mmCIF file of C-alpha atoms (C1' of nucleotides) and ligand atoms in Angstrom:
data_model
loop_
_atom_site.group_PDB
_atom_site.id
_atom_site.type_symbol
_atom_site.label_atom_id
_atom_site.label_comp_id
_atom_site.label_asym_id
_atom_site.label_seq_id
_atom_site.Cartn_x
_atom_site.Cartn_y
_atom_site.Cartn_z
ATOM 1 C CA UNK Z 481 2.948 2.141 -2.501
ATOM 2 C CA UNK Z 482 4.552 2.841 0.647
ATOM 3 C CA UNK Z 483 1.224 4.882 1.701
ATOM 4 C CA UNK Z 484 -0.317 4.516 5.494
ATOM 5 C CA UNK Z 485 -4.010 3.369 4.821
ATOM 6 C CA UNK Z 486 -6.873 5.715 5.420
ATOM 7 C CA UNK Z 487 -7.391 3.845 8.772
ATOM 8 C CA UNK Z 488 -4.382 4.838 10.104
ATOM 9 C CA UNK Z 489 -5.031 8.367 9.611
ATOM 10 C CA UNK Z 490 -7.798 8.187 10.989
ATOM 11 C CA UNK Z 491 -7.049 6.865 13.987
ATOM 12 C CA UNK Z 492 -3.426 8.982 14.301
ATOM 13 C CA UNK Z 493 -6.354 12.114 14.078
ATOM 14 C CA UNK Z 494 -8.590 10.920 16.335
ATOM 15 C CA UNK Z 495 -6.320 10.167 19.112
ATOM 16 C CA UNK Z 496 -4.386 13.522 18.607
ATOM 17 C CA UNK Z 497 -7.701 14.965 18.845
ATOM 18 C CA UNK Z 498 -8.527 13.766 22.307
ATOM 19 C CA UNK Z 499 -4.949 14.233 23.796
ATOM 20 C CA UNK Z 500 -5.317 17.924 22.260
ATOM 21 C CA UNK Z 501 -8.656 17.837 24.757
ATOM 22 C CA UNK Z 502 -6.594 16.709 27.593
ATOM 23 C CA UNK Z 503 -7.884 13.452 27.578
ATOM 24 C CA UNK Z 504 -11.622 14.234 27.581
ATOM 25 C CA UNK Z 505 -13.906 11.687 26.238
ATOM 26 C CA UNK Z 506 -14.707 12.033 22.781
ATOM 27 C CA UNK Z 507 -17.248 10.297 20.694
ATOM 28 C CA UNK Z 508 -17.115 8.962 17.013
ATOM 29 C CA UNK Z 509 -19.432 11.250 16.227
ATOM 30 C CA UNK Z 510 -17.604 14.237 17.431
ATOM 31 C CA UNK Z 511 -14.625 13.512 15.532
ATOM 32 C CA UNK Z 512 -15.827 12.207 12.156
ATOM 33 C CA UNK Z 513 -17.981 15.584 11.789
ATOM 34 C CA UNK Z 514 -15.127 17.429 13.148
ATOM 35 C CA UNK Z 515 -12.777 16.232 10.897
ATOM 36 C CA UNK Z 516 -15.151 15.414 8.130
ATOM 37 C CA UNK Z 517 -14.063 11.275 8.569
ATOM 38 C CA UNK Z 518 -17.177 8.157 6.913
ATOM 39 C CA UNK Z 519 -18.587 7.900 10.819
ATOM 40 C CA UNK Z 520 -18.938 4.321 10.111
ATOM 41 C CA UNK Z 521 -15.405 3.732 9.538
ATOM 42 C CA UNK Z 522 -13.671 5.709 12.285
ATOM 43 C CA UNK Z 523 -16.060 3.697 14.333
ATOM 44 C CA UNK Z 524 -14.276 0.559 13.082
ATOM 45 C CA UNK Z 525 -10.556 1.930 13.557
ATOM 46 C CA UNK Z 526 -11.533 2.970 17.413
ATOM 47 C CA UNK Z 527 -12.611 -0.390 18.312
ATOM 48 C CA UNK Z 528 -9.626 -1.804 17.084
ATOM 49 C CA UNK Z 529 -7.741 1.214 18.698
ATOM 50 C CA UNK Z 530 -9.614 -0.366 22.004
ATOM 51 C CA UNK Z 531 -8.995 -3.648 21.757
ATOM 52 C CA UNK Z 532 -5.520 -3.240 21.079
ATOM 53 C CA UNK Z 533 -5.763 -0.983 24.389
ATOM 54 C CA UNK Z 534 -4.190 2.320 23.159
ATOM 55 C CA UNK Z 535 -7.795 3.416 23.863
ATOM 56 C CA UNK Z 536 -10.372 2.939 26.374
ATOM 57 C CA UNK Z 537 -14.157 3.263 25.389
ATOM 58 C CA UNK Z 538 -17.113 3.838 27.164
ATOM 59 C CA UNK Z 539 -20.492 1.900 26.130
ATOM 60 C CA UNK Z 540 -24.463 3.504 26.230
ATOM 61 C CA UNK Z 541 -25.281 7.582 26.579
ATOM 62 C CA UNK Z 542 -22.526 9.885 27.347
ATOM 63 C CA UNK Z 543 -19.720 6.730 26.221
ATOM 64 C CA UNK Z 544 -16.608 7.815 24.378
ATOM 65 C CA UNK Z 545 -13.115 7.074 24.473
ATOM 66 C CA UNK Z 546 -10.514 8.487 25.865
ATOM 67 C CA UNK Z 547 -6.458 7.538 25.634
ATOM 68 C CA UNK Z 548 -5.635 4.183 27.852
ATOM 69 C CA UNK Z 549 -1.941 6.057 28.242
ATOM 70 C CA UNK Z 550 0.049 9.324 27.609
ATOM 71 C CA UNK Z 551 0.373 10.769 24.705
ATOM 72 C CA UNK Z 552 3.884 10.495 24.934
ATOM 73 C CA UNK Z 553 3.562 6.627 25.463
ATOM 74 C CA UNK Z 554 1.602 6.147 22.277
ATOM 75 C CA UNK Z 555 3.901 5.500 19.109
ATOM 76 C CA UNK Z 556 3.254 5.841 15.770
ATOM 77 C CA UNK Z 557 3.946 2.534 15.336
ATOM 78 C CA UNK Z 558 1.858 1.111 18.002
ATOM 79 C CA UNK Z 559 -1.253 2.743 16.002
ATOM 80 C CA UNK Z 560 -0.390 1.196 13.004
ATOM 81 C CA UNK Z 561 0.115 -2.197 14.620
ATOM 82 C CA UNK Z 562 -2.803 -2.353 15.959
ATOM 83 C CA UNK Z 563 -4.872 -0.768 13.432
ATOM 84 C CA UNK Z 564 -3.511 -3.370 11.015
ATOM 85 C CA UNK Z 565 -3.390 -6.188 13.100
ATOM 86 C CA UNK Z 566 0.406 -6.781 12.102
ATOM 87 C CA UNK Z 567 3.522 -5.507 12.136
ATOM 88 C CA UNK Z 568 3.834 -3.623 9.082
ATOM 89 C CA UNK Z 569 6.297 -5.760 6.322
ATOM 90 C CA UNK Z 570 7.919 -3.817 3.527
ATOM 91 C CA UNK Z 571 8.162 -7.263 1.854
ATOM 92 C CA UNK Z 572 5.302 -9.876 2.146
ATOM 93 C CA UNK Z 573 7.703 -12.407 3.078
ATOM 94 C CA UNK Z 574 9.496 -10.293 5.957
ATOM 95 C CA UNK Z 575 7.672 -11.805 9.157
ATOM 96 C CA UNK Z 576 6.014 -14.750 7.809
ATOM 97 C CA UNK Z 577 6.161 -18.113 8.100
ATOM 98 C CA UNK Z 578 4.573 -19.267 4.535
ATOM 99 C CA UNK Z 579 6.127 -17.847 1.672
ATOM 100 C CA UNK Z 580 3.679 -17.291 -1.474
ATOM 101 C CA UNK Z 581 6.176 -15.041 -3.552
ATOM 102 C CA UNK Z 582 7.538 -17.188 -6.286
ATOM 103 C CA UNK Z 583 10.758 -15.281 -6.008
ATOM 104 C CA UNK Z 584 11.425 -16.852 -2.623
ATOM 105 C CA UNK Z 585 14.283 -19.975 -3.257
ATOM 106 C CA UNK Z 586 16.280 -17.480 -5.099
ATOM 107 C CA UNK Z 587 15.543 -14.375 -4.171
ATOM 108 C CA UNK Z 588 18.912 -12.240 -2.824
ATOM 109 C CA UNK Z 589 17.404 -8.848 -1.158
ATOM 110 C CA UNK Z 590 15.619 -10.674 1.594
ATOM 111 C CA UNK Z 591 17.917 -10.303 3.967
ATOM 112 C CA UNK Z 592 19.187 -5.960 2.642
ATOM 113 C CA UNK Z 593 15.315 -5.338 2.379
ATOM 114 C CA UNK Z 594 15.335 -6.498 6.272
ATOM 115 C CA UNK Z 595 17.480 -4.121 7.229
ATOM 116 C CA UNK Z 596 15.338 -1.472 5.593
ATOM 117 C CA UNK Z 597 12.513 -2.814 7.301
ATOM 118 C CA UNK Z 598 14.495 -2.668 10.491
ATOM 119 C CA UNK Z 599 15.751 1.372 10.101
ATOM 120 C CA UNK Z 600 11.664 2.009 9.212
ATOM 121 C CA UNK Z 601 10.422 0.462 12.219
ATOM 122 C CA UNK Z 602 12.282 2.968 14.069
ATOM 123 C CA UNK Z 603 11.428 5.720 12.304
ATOM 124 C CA UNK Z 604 8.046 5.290 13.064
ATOM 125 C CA UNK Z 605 8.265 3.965 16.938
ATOM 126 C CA UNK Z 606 10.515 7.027 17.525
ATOM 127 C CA UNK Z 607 7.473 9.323 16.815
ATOM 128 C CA UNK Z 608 5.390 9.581 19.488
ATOM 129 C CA UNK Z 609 1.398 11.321 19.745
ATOM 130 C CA UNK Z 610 2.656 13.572 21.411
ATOM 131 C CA UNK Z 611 4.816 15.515 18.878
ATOM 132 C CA UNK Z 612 1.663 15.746 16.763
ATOM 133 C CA UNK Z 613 -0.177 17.740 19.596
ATOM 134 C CA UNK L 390 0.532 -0.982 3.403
ATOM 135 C CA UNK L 391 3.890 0.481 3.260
ATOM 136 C CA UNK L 392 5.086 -2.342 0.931
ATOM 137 C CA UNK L 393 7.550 -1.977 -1.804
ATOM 138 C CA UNK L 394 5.991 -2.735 -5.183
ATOM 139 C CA UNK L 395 6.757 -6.321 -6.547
ATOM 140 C CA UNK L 396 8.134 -3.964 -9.848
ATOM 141 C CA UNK L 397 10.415 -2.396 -7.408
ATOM 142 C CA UNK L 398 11.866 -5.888 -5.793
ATOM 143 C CA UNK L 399 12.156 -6.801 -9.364
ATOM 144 C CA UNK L 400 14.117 -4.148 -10.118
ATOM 145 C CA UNK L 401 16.150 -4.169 -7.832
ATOM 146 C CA UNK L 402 17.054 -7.536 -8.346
ATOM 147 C CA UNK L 403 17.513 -7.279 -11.441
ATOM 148 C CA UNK L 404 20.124 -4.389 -10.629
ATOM 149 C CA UNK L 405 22.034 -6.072 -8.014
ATOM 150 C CA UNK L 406 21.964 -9.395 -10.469
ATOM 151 C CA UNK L 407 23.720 -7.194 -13.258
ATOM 152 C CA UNK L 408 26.651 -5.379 -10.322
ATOM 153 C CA UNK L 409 27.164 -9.167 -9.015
ATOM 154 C CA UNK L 410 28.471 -9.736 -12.392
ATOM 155 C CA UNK L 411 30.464 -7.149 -12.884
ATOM 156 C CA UNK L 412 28.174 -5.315 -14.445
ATOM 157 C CA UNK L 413 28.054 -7.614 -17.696
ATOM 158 C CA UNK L 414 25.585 -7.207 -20.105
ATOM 159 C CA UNK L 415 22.682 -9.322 -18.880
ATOM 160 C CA UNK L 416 19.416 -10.591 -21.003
ATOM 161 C CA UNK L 417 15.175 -9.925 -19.583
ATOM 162 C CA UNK L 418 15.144 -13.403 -20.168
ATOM 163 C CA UNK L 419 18.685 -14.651 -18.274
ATOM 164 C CA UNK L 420 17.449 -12.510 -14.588
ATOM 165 C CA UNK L 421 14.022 -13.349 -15.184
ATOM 166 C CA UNK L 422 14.432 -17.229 -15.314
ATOM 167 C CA UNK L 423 17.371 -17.257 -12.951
ATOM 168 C CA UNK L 424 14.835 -15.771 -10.211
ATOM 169 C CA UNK L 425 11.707 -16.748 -10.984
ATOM 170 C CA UNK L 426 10.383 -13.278 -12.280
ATOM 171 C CA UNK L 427 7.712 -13.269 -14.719
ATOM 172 C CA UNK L 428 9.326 -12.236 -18.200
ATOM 173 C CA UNK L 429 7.207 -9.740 -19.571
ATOM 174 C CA UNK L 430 6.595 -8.008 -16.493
ATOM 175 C CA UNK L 431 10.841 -7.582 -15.702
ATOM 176 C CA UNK L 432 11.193 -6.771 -19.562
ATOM 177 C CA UNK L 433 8.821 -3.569 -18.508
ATOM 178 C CA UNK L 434 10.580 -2.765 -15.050
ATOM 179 C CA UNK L 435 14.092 -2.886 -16.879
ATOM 180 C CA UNK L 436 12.267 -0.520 -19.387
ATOM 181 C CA UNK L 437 11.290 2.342 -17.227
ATOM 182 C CA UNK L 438 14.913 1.882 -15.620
ATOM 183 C CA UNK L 439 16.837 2.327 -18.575
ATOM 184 C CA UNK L 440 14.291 5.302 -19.916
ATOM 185 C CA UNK L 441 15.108 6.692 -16.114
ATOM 186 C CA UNK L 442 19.136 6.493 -17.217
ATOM 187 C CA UNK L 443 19.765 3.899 -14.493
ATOM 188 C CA UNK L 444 20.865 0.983 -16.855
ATOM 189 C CA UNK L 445 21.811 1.484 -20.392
ATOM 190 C CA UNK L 446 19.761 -1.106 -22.842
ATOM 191 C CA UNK L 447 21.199 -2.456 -26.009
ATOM 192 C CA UNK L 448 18.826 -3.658 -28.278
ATOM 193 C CA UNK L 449 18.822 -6.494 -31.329
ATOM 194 C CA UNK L 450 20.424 -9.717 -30.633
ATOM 195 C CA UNK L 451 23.082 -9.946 -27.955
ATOM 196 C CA UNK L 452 21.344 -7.314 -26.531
ATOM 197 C CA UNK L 453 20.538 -6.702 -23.115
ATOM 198 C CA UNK L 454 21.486 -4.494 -20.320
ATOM 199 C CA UNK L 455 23.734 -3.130 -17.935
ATOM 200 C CA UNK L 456 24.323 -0.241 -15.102
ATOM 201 C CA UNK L 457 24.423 3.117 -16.128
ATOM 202 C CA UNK L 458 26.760 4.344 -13.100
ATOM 203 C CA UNK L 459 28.273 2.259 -10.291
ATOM 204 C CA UNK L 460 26.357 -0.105 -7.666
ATOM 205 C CA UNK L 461 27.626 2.605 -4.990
ATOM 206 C CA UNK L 462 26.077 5.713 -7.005
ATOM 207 C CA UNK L 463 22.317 4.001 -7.740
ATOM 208 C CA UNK L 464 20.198 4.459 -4.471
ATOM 209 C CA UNK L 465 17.361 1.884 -3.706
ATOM 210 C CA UNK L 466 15.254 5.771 -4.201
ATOM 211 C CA UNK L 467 16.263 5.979 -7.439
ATOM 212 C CA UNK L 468 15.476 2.872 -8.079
ATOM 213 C CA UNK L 469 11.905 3.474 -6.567
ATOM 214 C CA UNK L 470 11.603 7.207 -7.729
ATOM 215 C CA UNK L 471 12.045 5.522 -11.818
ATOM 216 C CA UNK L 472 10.175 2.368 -11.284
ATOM 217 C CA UNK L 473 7.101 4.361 -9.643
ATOM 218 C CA UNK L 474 7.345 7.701 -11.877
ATOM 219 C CA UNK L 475 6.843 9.633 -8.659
ATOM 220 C CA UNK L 476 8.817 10.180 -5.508
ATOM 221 C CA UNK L 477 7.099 7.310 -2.755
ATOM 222 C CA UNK L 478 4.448 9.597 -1.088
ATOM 223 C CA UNK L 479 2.948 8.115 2.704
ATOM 224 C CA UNK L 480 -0.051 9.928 2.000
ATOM 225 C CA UNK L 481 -1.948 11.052 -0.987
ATOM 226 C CA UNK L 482 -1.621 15.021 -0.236
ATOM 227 C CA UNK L 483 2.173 14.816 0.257
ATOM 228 C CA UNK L 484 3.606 16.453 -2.971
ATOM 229 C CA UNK L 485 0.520 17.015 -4.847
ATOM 230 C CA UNK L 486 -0.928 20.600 -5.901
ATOM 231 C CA UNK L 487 -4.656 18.764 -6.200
ATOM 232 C CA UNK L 488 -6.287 18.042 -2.854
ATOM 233 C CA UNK L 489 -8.630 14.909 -2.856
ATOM 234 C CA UNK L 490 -8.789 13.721 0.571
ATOM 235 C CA UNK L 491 -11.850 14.653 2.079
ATOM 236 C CA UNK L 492 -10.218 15.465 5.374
ATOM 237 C CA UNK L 493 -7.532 17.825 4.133
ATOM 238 C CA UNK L 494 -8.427 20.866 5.131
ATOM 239 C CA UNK L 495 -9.301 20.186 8.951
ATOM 240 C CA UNK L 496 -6.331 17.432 8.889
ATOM 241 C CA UNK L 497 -4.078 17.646 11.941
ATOM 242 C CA UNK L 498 -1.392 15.199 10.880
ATOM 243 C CA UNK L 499 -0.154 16.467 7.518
ATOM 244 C CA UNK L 500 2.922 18.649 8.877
ATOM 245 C CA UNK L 501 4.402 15.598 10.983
ATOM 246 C CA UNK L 502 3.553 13.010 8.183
ATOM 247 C CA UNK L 503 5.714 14.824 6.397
ATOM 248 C CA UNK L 504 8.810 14.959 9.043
ATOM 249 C CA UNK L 505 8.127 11.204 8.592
ATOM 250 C CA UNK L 506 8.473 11.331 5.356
ATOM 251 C CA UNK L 507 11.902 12.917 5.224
ATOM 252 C CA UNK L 508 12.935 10.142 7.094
ATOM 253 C CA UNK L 509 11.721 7.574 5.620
ATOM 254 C CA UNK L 510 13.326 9.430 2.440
ATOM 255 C CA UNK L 511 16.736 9.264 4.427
ATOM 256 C CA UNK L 512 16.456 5.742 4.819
ATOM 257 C CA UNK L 513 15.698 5.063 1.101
ATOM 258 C CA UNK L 514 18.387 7.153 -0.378
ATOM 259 C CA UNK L 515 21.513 6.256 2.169
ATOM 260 C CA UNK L 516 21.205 2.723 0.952
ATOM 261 C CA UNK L 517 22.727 1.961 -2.421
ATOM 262 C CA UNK L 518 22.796 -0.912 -4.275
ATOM 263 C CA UNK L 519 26.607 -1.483 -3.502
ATOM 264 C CA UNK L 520 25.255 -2.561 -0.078
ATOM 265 C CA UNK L 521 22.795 -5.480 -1.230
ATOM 266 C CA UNK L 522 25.696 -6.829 -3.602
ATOM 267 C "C1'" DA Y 159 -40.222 1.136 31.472
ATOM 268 C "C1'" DA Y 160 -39.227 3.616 27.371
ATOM 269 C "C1'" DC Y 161 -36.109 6.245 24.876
ATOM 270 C "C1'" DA Y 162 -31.994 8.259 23.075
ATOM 271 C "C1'" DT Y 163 -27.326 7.901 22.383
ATOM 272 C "C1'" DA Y 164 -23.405 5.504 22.461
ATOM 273 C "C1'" DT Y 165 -20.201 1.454 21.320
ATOM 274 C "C1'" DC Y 166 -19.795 -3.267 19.101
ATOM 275 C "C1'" DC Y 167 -19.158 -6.270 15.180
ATOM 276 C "C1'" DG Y 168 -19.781 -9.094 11.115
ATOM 277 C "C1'" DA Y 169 -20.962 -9.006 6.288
ATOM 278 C "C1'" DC Y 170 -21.115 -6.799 2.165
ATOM 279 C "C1'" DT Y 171 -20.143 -3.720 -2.046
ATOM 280 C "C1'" DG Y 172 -17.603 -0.868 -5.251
ATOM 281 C "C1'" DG Y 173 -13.659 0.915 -7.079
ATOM 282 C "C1'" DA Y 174 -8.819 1.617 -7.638
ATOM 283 C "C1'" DA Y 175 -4.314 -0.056 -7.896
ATOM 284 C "C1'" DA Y 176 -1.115 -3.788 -8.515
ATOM 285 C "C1'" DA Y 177 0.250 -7.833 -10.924
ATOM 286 C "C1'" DG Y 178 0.445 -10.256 -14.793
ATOM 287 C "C1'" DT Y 179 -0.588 -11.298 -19.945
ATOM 288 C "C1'" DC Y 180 -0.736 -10.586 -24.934
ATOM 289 C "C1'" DC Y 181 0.495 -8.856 -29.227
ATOM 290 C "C1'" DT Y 182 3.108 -6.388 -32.480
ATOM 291 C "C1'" DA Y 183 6.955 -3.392 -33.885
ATOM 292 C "C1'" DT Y 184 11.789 -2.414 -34.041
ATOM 293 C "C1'" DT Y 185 16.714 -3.205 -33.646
ATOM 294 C "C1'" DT Y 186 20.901 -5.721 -34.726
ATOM 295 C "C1'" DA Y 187 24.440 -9.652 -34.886
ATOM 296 C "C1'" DT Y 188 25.132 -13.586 -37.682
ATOM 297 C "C1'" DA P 376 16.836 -13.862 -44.173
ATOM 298 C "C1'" DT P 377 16.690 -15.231 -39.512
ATOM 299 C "C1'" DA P 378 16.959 -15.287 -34.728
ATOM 300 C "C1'" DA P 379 17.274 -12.999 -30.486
ATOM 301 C "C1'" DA P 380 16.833 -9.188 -28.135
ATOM 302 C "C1'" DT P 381 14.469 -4.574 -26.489
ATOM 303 C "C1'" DA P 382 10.182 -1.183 -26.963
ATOM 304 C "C1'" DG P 383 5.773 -0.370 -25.774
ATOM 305 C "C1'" DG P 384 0.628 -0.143 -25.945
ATOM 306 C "C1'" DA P 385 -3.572 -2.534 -24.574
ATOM 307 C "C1'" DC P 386 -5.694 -5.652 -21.986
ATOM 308 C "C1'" DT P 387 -7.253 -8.888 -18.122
ATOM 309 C "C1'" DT P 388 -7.064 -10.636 -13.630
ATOM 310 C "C1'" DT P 389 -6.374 -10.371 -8.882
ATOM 311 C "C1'" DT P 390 -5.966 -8.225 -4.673
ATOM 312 C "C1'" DC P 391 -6.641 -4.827 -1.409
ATOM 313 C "C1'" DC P 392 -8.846 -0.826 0.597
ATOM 314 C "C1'" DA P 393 -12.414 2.461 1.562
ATOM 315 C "C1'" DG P 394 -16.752 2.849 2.614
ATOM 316 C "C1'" DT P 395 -21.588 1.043 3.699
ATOM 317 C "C1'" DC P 396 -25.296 -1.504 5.997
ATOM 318 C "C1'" DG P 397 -27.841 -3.922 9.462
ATOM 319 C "C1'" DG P 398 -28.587 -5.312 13.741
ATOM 320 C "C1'" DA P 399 -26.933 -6.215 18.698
ATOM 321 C "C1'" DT P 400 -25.577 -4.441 23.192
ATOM 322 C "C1'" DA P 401 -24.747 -1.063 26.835
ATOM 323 C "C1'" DT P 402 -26.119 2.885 29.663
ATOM 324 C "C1'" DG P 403 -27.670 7.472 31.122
ATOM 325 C "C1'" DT P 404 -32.090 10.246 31.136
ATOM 326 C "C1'" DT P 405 -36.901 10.944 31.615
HETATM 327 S S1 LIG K 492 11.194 -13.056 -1.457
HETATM 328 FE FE1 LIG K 492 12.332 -11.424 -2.236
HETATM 329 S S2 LIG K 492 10.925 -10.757 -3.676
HETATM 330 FE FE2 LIG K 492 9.666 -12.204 -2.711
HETATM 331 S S3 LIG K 492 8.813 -10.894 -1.210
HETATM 332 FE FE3 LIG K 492 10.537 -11.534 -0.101
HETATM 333 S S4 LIG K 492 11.878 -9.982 -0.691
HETATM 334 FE FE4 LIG K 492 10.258 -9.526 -2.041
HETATM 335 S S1 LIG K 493 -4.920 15.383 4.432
HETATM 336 FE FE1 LIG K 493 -4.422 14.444 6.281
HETATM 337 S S2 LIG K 493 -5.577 12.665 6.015
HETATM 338 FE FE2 LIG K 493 -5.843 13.488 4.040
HETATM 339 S S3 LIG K 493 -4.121 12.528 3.110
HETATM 340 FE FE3 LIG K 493 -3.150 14.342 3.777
HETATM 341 S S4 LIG K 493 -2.512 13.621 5.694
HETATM 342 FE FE4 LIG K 493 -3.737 11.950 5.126
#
DNA sequence: AACATATCCGACTGGAAAAGTCCTATTTAT
DNA sequence: ATAAATAGGACTTTTCCAGTCGGATATGTT
């Protein structure tokens, strides 16, 4: 409860790893024996990294990735976006549209839990890569 | 990822169900139809809560429960610290003497998780109950 | 052209944690 | 005695996450 998934880690370590390079290119397989990360799934978490363009990769022999942006320009919260593919919700109905908890109707710390949710986001888009350098 | 437990929403609920009544005794079965809540599982939440000295429980008929202390002294990380039995950790080496993640020992991230962590703590334990009333 | 070394990406498995259920014992007002 | 409540252990189900596998594509080197 409350934990950041192994993904995020993952990808918070690899990207401080290659802004601690100066923005060299870096391979998965550099960093998951480095860091002693499954190779498999830090490949995963940089592709999403790259799609979500905090990241730019480099296919065939010699490809990599490097940072698409400063270190200083990369949140916290940006990683985990992307890495999960949503805004993070402390609630599963905060930021939804269909409501599956049967509490819903009656249900009277939606709107204090928001708030919560709102003082957390900052937290983490405060922190920037760079103060993990 | 970084949700609140649905024991903890319960709980708090409950909690903020019991202060909005001016802290009159209040029955498992009253919150737990009122809201939705499945009984048995509320009947356990309110269990660890009053075992954790944050409502009082009065058992046989016309029993039920009530707050041990005042909506404005009962934190929502109380509330979380009782439910969960631990303090809310955002990763699994925060506050443990056993190391099991594999990365641990080259891990670059563990000192400013944990500045995150203190503020995420901040968050959780400026906001009392009094506030969701 | 062949090869080696990368990224890309979907599908799958296993295990752990969360959510919910069941059953029985105990307490206490009436 | 009875009814209504908490106490609490054991269990099942569901959901999510970590990790794995297999094969495709891209690209520099020889
Ligand atoms: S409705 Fe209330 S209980 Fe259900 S998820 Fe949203 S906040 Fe939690
Ligand atoms: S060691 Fe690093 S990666 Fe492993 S849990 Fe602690 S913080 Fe997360």
């Amino acid at each position: 409860m409350l934990k950041l998934s192994k993904k995020v880690e993952y990808g918070l370590i690899a990207i401080r790893h290659i802004a601690s390079l100066g923005n060299q290119i870096s391979t998965v397989k550099e960093i998951a024996e480095r860091y002693n990360i499954p190779n498999e799934l830090l490949a995963k978490v940089m592709q999403k990294l790259a799609k979500g363009k905090v990241i730019y990769s480099y296919q065939g022999s010699l490809g990599g990735y490097t940072l698409a942006r400063a270190a200083d320009q990369i949140s916290i919260m940006d990683v985990i976006h992307v890495i999960e593919g949503t805004q993070p919700a402390i609630a599963e109905c905060l930021g939804k549209i269909e409501h599956t908890c049967s509490v819903y109707d009656n249900c009277t710390i939606k709107n204090p839990l928001e708030k919560i949710q709102y003082n957390l986001e900052q937290v983490f888009s405060s922190m920037k890569v760079s103060e993990i350098v």
